[in-house]
Amino acid sequence: MQEHADKQRQSGKTITFVPTMGFFHDGHLSLMQKGRKMGDELVLSIFVNPAQFGPNEDLDTYPKNLERDLELAEQQGVDIVYTPDTELLYPEGYQTFVSLETLPNFLCGISRPLFFRGVTTVVTKLLNIVKPHAAVLGEKDFQQLAIVKQMVKDLNFDVEIISVPTVREPDGLAMSSRNSYLTPEQRPCALTLYQSLCRARDLIEEGTTRAAEILESAARLVTSYPETEIDYIAVSDPVTLVDIETIDNPVLMAMAVKVGSTRLIDNMILTPQ
Ligand code: AMP
């Protein structure tokens, strides 16, 4: 992969990169479509990164369908799908990790303490292997996007990070590979995330400025559904991720909710009048 990237760069070609864990949905396809429009060569990776899963998380059961993914990637005009084995990226004796000081200490990082260290480590490795000019990431994983942008800036990575808006099901549920875990009974409960975000947007449009009011309303909505458990609901500064009390500028509303044993996340930027 590195030799190939060198050749492409030497011949003046630009490389765009879409990192994924596979089991594609329209969100992934939208990243590929964005990437296809950008550079000469579009490289996609499929790698379920063990370093970003906690001991009791779904590493072993994470959904896979490589054959279908390859077909979809081909249809989107992807040039190369890079699917390294775990032993190739983390051989015996592996010992280097990349972690940020502050941004991982909020939101998802609280209940998943090693998650972002795993993400930033694998993204660093993949950027060094694929050597792209630009990488495309989804706003669905807002904190991950913020962390990768910060890392790229802090460590002088010579790559541009491009983001793509969240792609949703017709009823509003943010597309996620993990939606496949939901039972038919749980599927309506999963909508509570998007509904809470929309209700918050409405409250802000009506003039609410107290974050506490928005958080209470969201918590009430989520807990009105069966099988739901709130991990966090936060109204935060979209740059620092620090909690906000009074909404007088655009804020990030982000949430993680377990529906049964499936942990779902979603977010929205809320802009006061
Ligand atoms: P994953 O395979 O879940 O690790 O996601 C790979 C990339 O796709 C990440 O940059 C995600 O933010 C992005 N992504 C996942 N779901 C969506 C979605 N519903 N809309 C847009 N991008 C998404």
XYZ file of C-alpha atoms and ligand atoms in Angstrom:
296
model
C 0.000 0.000 0.000
C 2.828 2.408 0.902
C 4.754 1.637 -2.304
C 1.616 2.120 -4.334
C 0.904 5.445 -2.580
C 4.472 6.608 -3.295
C 4.071 5.774 -6.988
C 0.778 7.631 -7.203
C 2.263 10.670 -5.491
C 5.381 10.597 -7.697
C 3.209 10.606 -10.797
C 1.380 13.691 -9.478
C -1.861 11.930 -8.517
C -3.854 12.959 -5.448
C -5.137 10.329 -3.045
C -8.381 10.597 -1.062
C -9.004 8.207 1.807
C -12.165 6.944 3.513
C -11.435 4.910 6.684
C -14.255 2.570 7.799
C -15.040 -0.531 9.827
C -17.187 -1.935 7.002
C -20.790 -3.244 6.887
C -21.737 -0.371 4.653
C -24.868 1.756 4.729
C -25.724 4.959 2.890
C -23.643 7.007 5.350
C -20.495 5.206 4.198
C -21.582 5.568 0.567
C -21.985 9.317 1.009
C -18.362 9.514 2.259
C -17.258 7.557 -0.832
C -19.257 9.859 -3.112
C -17.617 12.902 -1.544
C -14.189 11.265 -1.854
C -14.808 10.229 -5.468
C -15.359 13.879 -6.419
C -12.112 15.007 -4.794
C -8.890 13.247 -5.776
C -7.547 11.079 -8.574
C -7.417 7.918 -6.541
C -9.981 6.899 -3.928
C -8.751 4.491 -1.266
C -11.087 2.935 1.283
C -10.079 0.898 4.303
C -12.160 -1.711 6.083
C -10.650 -2.566 9.449
C -12.447 -3.404 12.675
C -9.882 -1.880 14.996
C -9.497 -3.907 18.217
C -7.704 -1.000 19.917
C -10.920 1.028 20.045
C -13.112 -1.637 21.662
C -13.364 -2.047 25.435
C -13.278 -5.500 27.074
C -17.087 -5.798 27.266
C -17.849 -4.273 23.876
C -18.867 -5.812 20.555
C -15.498 -6.468 18.839
C -16.280 -10.144 18.276
C -19.834 -9.621 17.080
C -19.314 -6.441 15.014
C -21.323 -6.988 11.785
C -19.377 -7.964 8.669
C -20.155 -8.576 5.001
C -16.970 -8.106 3.004
C -18.407 -9.409 -0.256
C -21.288 -6.920 -0.230
C -18.991 -4.095 0.913
C -16.604 -4.730 -1.998
C -19.492 -4.648 -4.475
C -20.815 -1.382 -3.034
C -17.339 0.163 -3.031
C -16.865 -0.808 -6.658
C -20.226 0.739 -7.572
C -19.089 3.996 -5.934
C -15.912 4.050 -8.020
C -13.497 3.225 -5.188
C -10.086 2.335 -6.658
C -8.560 0.408 -3.777
C -10.057 -1.306 -0.733
C -7.390 -1.843 1.916
C -8.313 -4.621 4.368
C -5.307 -5.284 6.608
C -5.273 -8.191 9.085
C -5.109 -7.310 12.758
C -1.681 -9.002 13.009
C -0.353 -6.697 10.300
C -1.378 -3.509 12.108
C -0.776 -4.767 15.649
C 1.978 -7.410 15.482
C 3.285 -9.012 18.662
C 5.281 -6.474 20.641
C 3.237 -3.529 19.393
C 3.515 -0.709 21.932
C 2.868 2.751 20.502
C -0.401 4.621 21.000
C -1.449 8.160 20.124
C -3.716 10.001 22.532
C -4.967 13.531 23.037
C -4.931 15.324 26.366
C -8.372 16.913 26.563
C -10.990 16.283 23.845
C -11.319 12.547 24.676
C -12.293 13.376 28.272
C -15.835 14.419 27.312
C -18.983 12.757 25.896
C -18.237 9.239 24.571
C -14.777 9.222 26.175
C -16.316 9.105 29.655
C -17.918 5.666 29.285
C -15.360 4.456 26.687
C -12.056 5.576 28.228
C -9.710 3.934 25.693
C -11.911 4.347 22.620
C -10.402 7.544 21.217
C -6.850 6.391 21.938
C -7.665 3.420 19.705
C -9.167 5.664 17.037
C -6.293 8.158 16.940
C -3.743 5.345 16.903
C -5.344 3.506 13.990
C -6.013 6.721 12.055
C -2.337 7.676 12.467
C -1.264 4.256 11.219
C -3.682 4.316 8.275
C -2.619 7.839 7.262
C 1.028 6.691 7.302
C 0.155 3.653 5.183
C -2.284 5.178 2.673
C -0.499 8.577 2.485
C -3.619 10.446 1.370
C -3.866 14.137 0.525
C -7.343 14.219 2.080
C -9.431 11.959 4.334
C -13.232 11.982 4.533
C -15.016 11.438 7.883
C -18.640 11.606 8.999
C -20.212 14.202 11.279
C -22.257 11.364 12.805
C -19.164 10.722 14.967
C -18.748 14.393 15.862
C -16.286 13.911 18.709
C -14.166 11.531 16.630
C -14.091 14.113 13.828
C -13.080 16.887 16.262
C -10.356 14.683 17.738
C -8.935 13.634 14.374
C -8.895 17.276 13.188
C -7.112 18.322 16.388
C -4.576 15.491 16.084
C -3.843 16.325 12.441
C -3.251 19.944 13.419
C -1.196 19.167 16.535
C 1.027 16.574 14.854
C 1.394 18.403 11.510
C -0.075 15.587 9.435
C 0.017 16.692 5.803
C -3.611 15.780 5.146
C -6.858 17.679 4.812
C -9.803 16.394 6.869
C -13.136 16.728 5.068
C -16.457 16.081 6.826
C -19.786 14.831 5.510
C -23.215 15.427 7.155
C -25.005 12.563 8.897
C -27.097 10.381 6.594
C -30.396 9.280 8.160
C -33.109 6.701 7.556
C -36.369 8.230 6.210
C -37.719 8.465 9.783
C -34.590 10.260 11.025
C -32.586 7.461 12.669
C -28.893 8.112 11.995
C -27.535 5.285 9.867
C -25.103 3.039 11.716
C -23.732 -0.453 11.187
C -24.906 -1.138 14.755
C -28.559 -0.485 13.808
C -28.492 -4.082 12.527
C -28.409 -5.247 16.170
C -31.847 -3.714 16.880
C -34.853 -6.034 17.124
C -38.106 -4.936 15.413
C -39.464 -3.977 18.866
C -36.374 -1.891 19.662
C -36.266 -0.120 16.310
C -38.953 2.531 17.217
C -37.194 3.159 20.551
C -33.985 3.992 18.671
C -35.775 6.983 17.171
C -35.702 8.667 20.570
C -32.248 10.102 19.845
C -33.289 11.966 16.720
C -36.608 12.992 18.296
C -34.786 14.444 21.304
C -32.473 16.429 19.044
C -35.415 17.758 17.008
C -37.314 18.688 20.153
C -34.228 20.556 21.384
C -34.000 22.383 18.067
C -37.679 23.378 18.421
C -37.170 24.582 21.999
C -34.257 26.746 20.904
C -36.320 28.133 18.027
C -38.987 29.031 20.576
C -36.389 31.006 22.497
C -35.140 28.625 25.169
C -31.566 29.438 26.160
C -31.109 27.238 29.248
C -29.274 24.038 28.392
C -30.705 22.402 31.541
C -34.232 22.749 30.156
C -33.218 21.062 26.906
C -31.416 18.259 28.711
C -34.405 17.600 30.996
C -36.774 17.478 28.047
C -34.514 15.046 26.179
C -34.057 12.820 29.211
C -37.846 12.677 29.733
C -38.378 11.688 26.102
C -35.680 9.002 26.107
C -36.854 7.409 29.337
C -40.465 7.340 28.107
C -39.425 4.494 25.780
C -38.872 0.953 27.052
C -35.407 -0.638 26.964
C -33.562 2.685 26.845
C -30.684 3.706 29.085
C -28.996 7.098 28.831
C -25.212 7.057 28.666
C -25.024 10.827 28.274
C -26.914 13.782 26.851
C -24.884 16.957 26.576
C -25.073 20.490 25.265
C -21.484 21.422 24.536
C -19.194 23.911 22.906
C -18.644 22.441 19.411
C -14.905 23.196 19.534
C -13.835 22.470 23.121
C -16.698 20.017 23.919
C -17.043 21.675 27.338
C -20.619 21.773 28.745
C -22.602 24.920 27.981
C -25.186 26.388 30.377
C -26.595 29.278 28.349
C -27.110 28.903 24.629
C -26.207 32.145 22.906
C -24.080 30.716 20.084
C -24.330 27.523 17.996
C -23.883 24.522 20.308
C -23.367 20.815 19.864
C -26.097 18.637 21.318
C -24.735 15.097 21.509
C -26.102 11.955 23.053
C -25.461 8.262 23.547
C -28.301 5.944 24.504
C -28.383 2.197 24.935
C -31.416 0.530 23.381
C -31.326 -2.961 24.836
C -27.632 -3.762 24.592
C -27.029 -1.609 21.495
C -25.310 1.704 22.153
C -26.373 4.397 19.679
C -25.040 7.928 19.265
C -26.337 11.003 17.483
C -25.770 14.741 17.475
C -26.980 18.012 16.005
C -25.649 21.551 15.895
C -28.298 23.820 17.438
C -28.266 27.444 16.414
C -30.101 30.064 18.519
C -32.154 32.743 16.756
P -17.619 3.288 10.867
O -17.517 2.257 9.798
O -18.887 3.242 11.652
O -16.377 3.377 11.715
O -17.695 4.687 10.111
C -16.781 5.038 9.117
C -16.988 6.489 8.746
O -18.349 6.662 8.297
C -16.800 7.469 9.903
O -16.122 8.623 9.433
C -18.205 7.773 10.333
O -18.348 9.045 10.943
C -18.931 7.737 9.007
N -20.370 7.485 9.213
C -20.932 6.500 9.961
N -22.282 6.616 9.951
C -22.569 7.705 9.195
C -23.781 8.354 8.806
N -24.973 7.903 9.184
N -23.694 9.447 8.008
C -22.489 9.926 7.612
N -21.312 9.350 7.945
C -21.349 8.259 8.717
